Short mmCIF file of C-alpha atoms in Angstrom, two decimals:
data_model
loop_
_atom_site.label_atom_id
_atom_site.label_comp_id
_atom_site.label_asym_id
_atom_site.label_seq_id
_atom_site.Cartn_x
_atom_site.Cartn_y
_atom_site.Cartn_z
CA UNK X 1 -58.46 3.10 128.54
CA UNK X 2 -60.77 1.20 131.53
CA UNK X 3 -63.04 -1.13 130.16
CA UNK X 4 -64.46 -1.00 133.95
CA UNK X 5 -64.33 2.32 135.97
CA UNK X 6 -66.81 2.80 138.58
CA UNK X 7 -65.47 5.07 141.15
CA UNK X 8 -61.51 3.35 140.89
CA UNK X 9 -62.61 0.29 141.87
CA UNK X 10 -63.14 -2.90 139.65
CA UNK X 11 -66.62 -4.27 139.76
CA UNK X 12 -67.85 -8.05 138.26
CA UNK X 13 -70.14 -7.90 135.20
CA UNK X 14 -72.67 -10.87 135.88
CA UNK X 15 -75.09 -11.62 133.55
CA UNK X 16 -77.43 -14.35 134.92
CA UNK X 17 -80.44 -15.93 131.90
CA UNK X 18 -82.16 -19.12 131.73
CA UNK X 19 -81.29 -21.59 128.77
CA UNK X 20 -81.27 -20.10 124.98
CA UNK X 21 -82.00 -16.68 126.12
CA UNK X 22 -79.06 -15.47 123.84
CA UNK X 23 -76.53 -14.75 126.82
CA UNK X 24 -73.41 -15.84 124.47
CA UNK X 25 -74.57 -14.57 121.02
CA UNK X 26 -75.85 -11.37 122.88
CA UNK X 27 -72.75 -10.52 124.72
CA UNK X 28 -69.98 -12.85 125.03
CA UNK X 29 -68.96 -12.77 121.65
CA UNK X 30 -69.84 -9.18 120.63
CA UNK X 31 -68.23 -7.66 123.93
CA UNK X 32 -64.81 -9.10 122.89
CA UNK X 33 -65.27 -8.31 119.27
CA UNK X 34 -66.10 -4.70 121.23
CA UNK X 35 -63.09 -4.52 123.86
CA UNK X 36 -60.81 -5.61 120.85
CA UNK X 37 -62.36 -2.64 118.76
CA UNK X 38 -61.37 -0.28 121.31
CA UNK X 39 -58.55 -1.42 123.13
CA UNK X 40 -56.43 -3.28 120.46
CA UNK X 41 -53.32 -4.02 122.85
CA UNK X 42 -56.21 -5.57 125.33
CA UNK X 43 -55.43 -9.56 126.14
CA UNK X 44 -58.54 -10.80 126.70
CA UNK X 45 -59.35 -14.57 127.88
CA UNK X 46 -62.58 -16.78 127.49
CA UNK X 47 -63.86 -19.70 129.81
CA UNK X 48 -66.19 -22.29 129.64
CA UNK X 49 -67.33 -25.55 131.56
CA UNK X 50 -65.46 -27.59 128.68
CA UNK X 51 -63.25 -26.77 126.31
CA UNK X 52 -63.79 -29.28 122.85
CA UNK X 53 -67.53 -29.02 123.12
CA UNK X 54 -68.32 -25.35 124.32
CA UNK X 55 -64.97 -22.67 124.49
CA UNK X 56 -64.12 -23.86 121.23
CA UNK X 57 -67.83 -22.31 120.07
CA UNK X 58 -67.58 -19.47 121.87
CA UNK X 59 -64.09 -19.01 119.91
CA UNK X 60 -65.21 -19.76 117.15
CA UNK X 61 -67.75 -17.30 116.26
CA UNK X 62 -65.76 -14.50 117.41
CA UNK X 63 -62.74 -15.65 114.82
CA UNK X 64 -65.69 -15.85 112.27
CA UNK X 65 -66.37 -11.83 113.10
CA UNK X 66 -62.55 -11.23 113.33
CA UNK X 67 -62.38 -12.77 109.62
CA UNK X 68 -65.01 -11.36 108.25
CA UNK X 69 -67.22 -14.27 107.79
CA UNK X 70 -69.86 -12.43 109.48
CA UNK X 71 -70.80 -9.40 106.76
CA UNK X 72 -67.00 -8.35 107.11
CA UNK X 73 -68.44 -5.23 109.02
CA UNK X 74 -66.18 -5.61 111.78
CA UNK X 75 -62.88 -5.46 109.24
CA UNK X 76 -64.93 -2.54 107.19
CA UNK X 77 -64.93 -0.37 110.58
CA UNK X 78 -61.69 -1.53 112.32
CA UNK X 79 -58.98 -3.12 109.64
CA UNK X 80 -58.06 -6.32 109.48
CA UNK X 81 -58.00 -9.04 112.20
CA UNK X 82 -56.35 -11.70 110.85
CA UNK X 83 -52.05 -11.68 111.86
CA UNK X 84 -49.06 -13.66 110.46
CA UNK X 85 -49.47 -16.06 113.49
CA UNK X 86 -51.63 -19.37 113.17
CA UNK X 87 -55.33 -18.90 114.96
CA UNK X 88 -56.23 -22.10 116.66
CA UNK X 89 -59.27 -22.44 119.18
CA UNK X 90 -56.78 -22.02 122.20
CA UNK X 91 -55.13 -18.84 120.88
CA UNK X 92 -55.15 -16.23 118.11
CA UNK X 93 -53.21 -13.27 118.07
CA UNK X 94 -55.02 -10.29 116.43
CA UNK X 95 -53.05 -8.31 113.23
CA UNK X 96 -54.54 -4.99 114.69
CA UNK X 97 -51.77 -5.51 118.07
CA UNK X 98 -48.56 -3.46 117.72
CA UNK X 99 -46.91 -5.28 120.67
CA UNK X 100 -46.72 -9.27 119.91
CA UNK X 101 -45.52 -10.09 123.19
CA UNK X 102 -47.20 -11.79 126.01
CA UNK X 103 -50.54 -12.89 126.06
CA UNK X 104 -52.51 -13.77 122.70
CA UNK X 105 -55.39 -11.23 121.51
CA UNK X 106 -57.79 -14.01 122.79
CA UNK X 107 -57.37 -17.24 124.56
CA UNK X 108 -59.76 -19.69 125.25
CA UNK X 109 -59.92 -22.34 127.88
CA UNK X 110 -62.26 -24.39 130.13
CA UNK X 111 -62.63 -24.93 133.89
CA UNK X 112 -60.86 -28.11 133.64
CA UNK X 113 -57.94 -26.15 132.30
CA UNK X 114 -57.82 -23.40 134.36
CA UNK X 115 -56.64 -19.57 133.53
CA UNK X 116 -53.29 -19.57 135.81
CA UNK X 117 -50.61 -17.55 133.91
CA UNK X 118 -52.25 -15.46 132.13
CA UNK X 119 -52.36 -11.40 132.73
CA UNK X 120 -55.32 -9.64 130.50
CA UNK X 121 -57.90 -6.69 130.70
CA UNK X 122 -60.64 -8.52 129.61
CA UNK X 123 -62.22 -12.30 131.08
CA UNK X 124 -65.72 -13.92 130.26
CA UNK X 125 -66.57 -17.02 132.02
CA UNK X 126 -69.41 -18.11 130.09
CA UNK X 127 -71.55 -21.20 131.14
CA UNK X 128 -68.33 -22.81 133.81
CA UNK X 129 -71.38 -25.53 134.49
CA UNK X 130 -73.42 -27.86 132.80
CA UNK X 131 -76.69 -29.79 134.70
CA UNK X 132 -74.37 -32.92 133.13
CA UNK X 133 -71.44 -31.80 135.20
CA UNK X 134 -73.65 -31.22 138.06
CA UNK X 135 -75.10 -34.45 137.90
CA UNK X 136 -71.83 -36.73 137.19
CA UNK X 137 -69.72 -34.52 139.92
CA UNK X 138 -72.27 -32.92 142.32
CA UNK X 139 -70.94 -30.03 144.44
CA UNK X 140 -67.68 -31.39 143.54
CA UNK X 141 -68.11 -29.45 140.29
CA UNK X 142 -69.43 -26.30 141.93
CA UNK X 143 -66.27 -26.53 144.24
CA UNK X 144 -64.27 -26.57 141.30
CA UNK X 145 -66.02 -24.05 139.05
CA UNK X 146 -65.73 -21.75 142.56
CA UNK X 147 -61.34 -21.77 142.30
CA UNK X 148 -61.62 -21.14 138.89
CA UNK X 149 -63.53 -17.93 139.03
CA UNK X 150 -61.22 -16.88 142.20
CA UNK X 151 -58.33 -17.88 140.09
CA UNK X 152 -59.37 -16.12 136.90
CA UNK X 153 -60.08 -13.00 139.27
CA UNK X 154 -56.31 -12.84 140.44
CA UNK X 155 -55.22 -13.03 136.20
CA UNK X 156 -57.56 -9.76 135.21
CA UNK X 157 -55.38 -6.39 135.54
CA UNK X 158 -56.55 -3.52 138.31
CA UNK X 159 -58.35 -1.68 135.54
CA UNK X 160 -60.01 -4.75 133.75
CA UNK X 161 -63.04 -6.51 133.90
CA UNK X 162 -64.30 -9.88 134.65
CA UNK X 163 -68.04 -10.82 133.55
CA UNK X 164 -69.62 -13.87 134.45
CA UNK X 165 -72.17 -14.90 132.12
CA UNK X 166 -74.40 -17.97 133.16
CA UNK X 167 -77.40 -20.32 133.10
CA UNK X 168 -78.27 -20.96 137.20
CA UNK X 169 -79.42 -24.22 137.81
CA UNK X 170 -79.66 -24.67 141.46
CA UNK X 171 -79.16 -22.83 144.88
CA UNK X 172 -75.85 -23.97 145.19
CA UNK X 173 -74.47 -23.29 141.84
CA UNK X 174 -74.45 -19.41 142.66
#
């Protein structure tokens, strides 16, 4: 029940592409479609730079997959998604979890939120910066976008894992 076991320890999954290389549609959103699959009970939480303009996206497709909108192959192979309890792009709670406590199936936030509170197996930080936010707010931004990933590090359990998925721009955005 690991999604990440490399000799007992938990390792960061980074995945590192220039611009429209398919980083998101390649794995963000068909790894949690994936973890969800497999680990039904799994809380799983996705971050971006912003929330309106890019987290909501990200969430987006993958309630798409979860309703079927997307060939319905995912309900075909692993029963239906869709619960009782109202999906919005912040939270959605997944009909295939027996326990309804705690954290939702997926949540979705931004950098400017933040992912304090939450406990889940599963956390994608996809694109935390922008060149925009780097230009308006400088290393300010990469200071920031540097606690968050520490922070959403502390909310992933012992046997889950965090990926980083992201578009470098400059030496200091690393």
């Amino acid at each position: 029940d690991h999604i990440c076991e490399y000799q007992k320890q938990r390792h960061l999954l980074m995945i590192e592409r220039p611009r429209g290389t398919g980083k998101s549609s390649l794995f963000t959103i068909p790894a949690i479609c994936f973890v969800h699959a497999h680990l039904p009970e799994a809380a799983m939480l996705l971050m971006s730079a912003e929330f309106e303009r890019m987290a909501t996206k990200f969430s987006s497709a993958i309630r798409q997959h979860w309703e079927g909108q997307e060939g319905g192959k995912l309900i075909q192979l692993f029963g239906q998604h869709q619960s009782d309890t109202k999906w919005t792009d912040e939270k959605m709670m997944s009909a295939r979890r027996t326990r309804k406590a705690g954290d939702p199936t997926l949540t979705t936030t931004s950098v400017e939120k933040g992912a304090t509170g939450y406990h889940v197996k599963f956390d994608v930080i996809d694109d935390p910066t922008t060149q925009a936010l780097m230009r308006k707010n400088g290393d300010g931004w990469n200071d920031k976008v540097w606690s968050e990933f520490q922070e959403a590090n502390t909310v992933v359990d012992k046997d889950g894992c965090p990926a980083l998925v992201y578009t470098r721009y400059g030496q200091s955005d690393v």
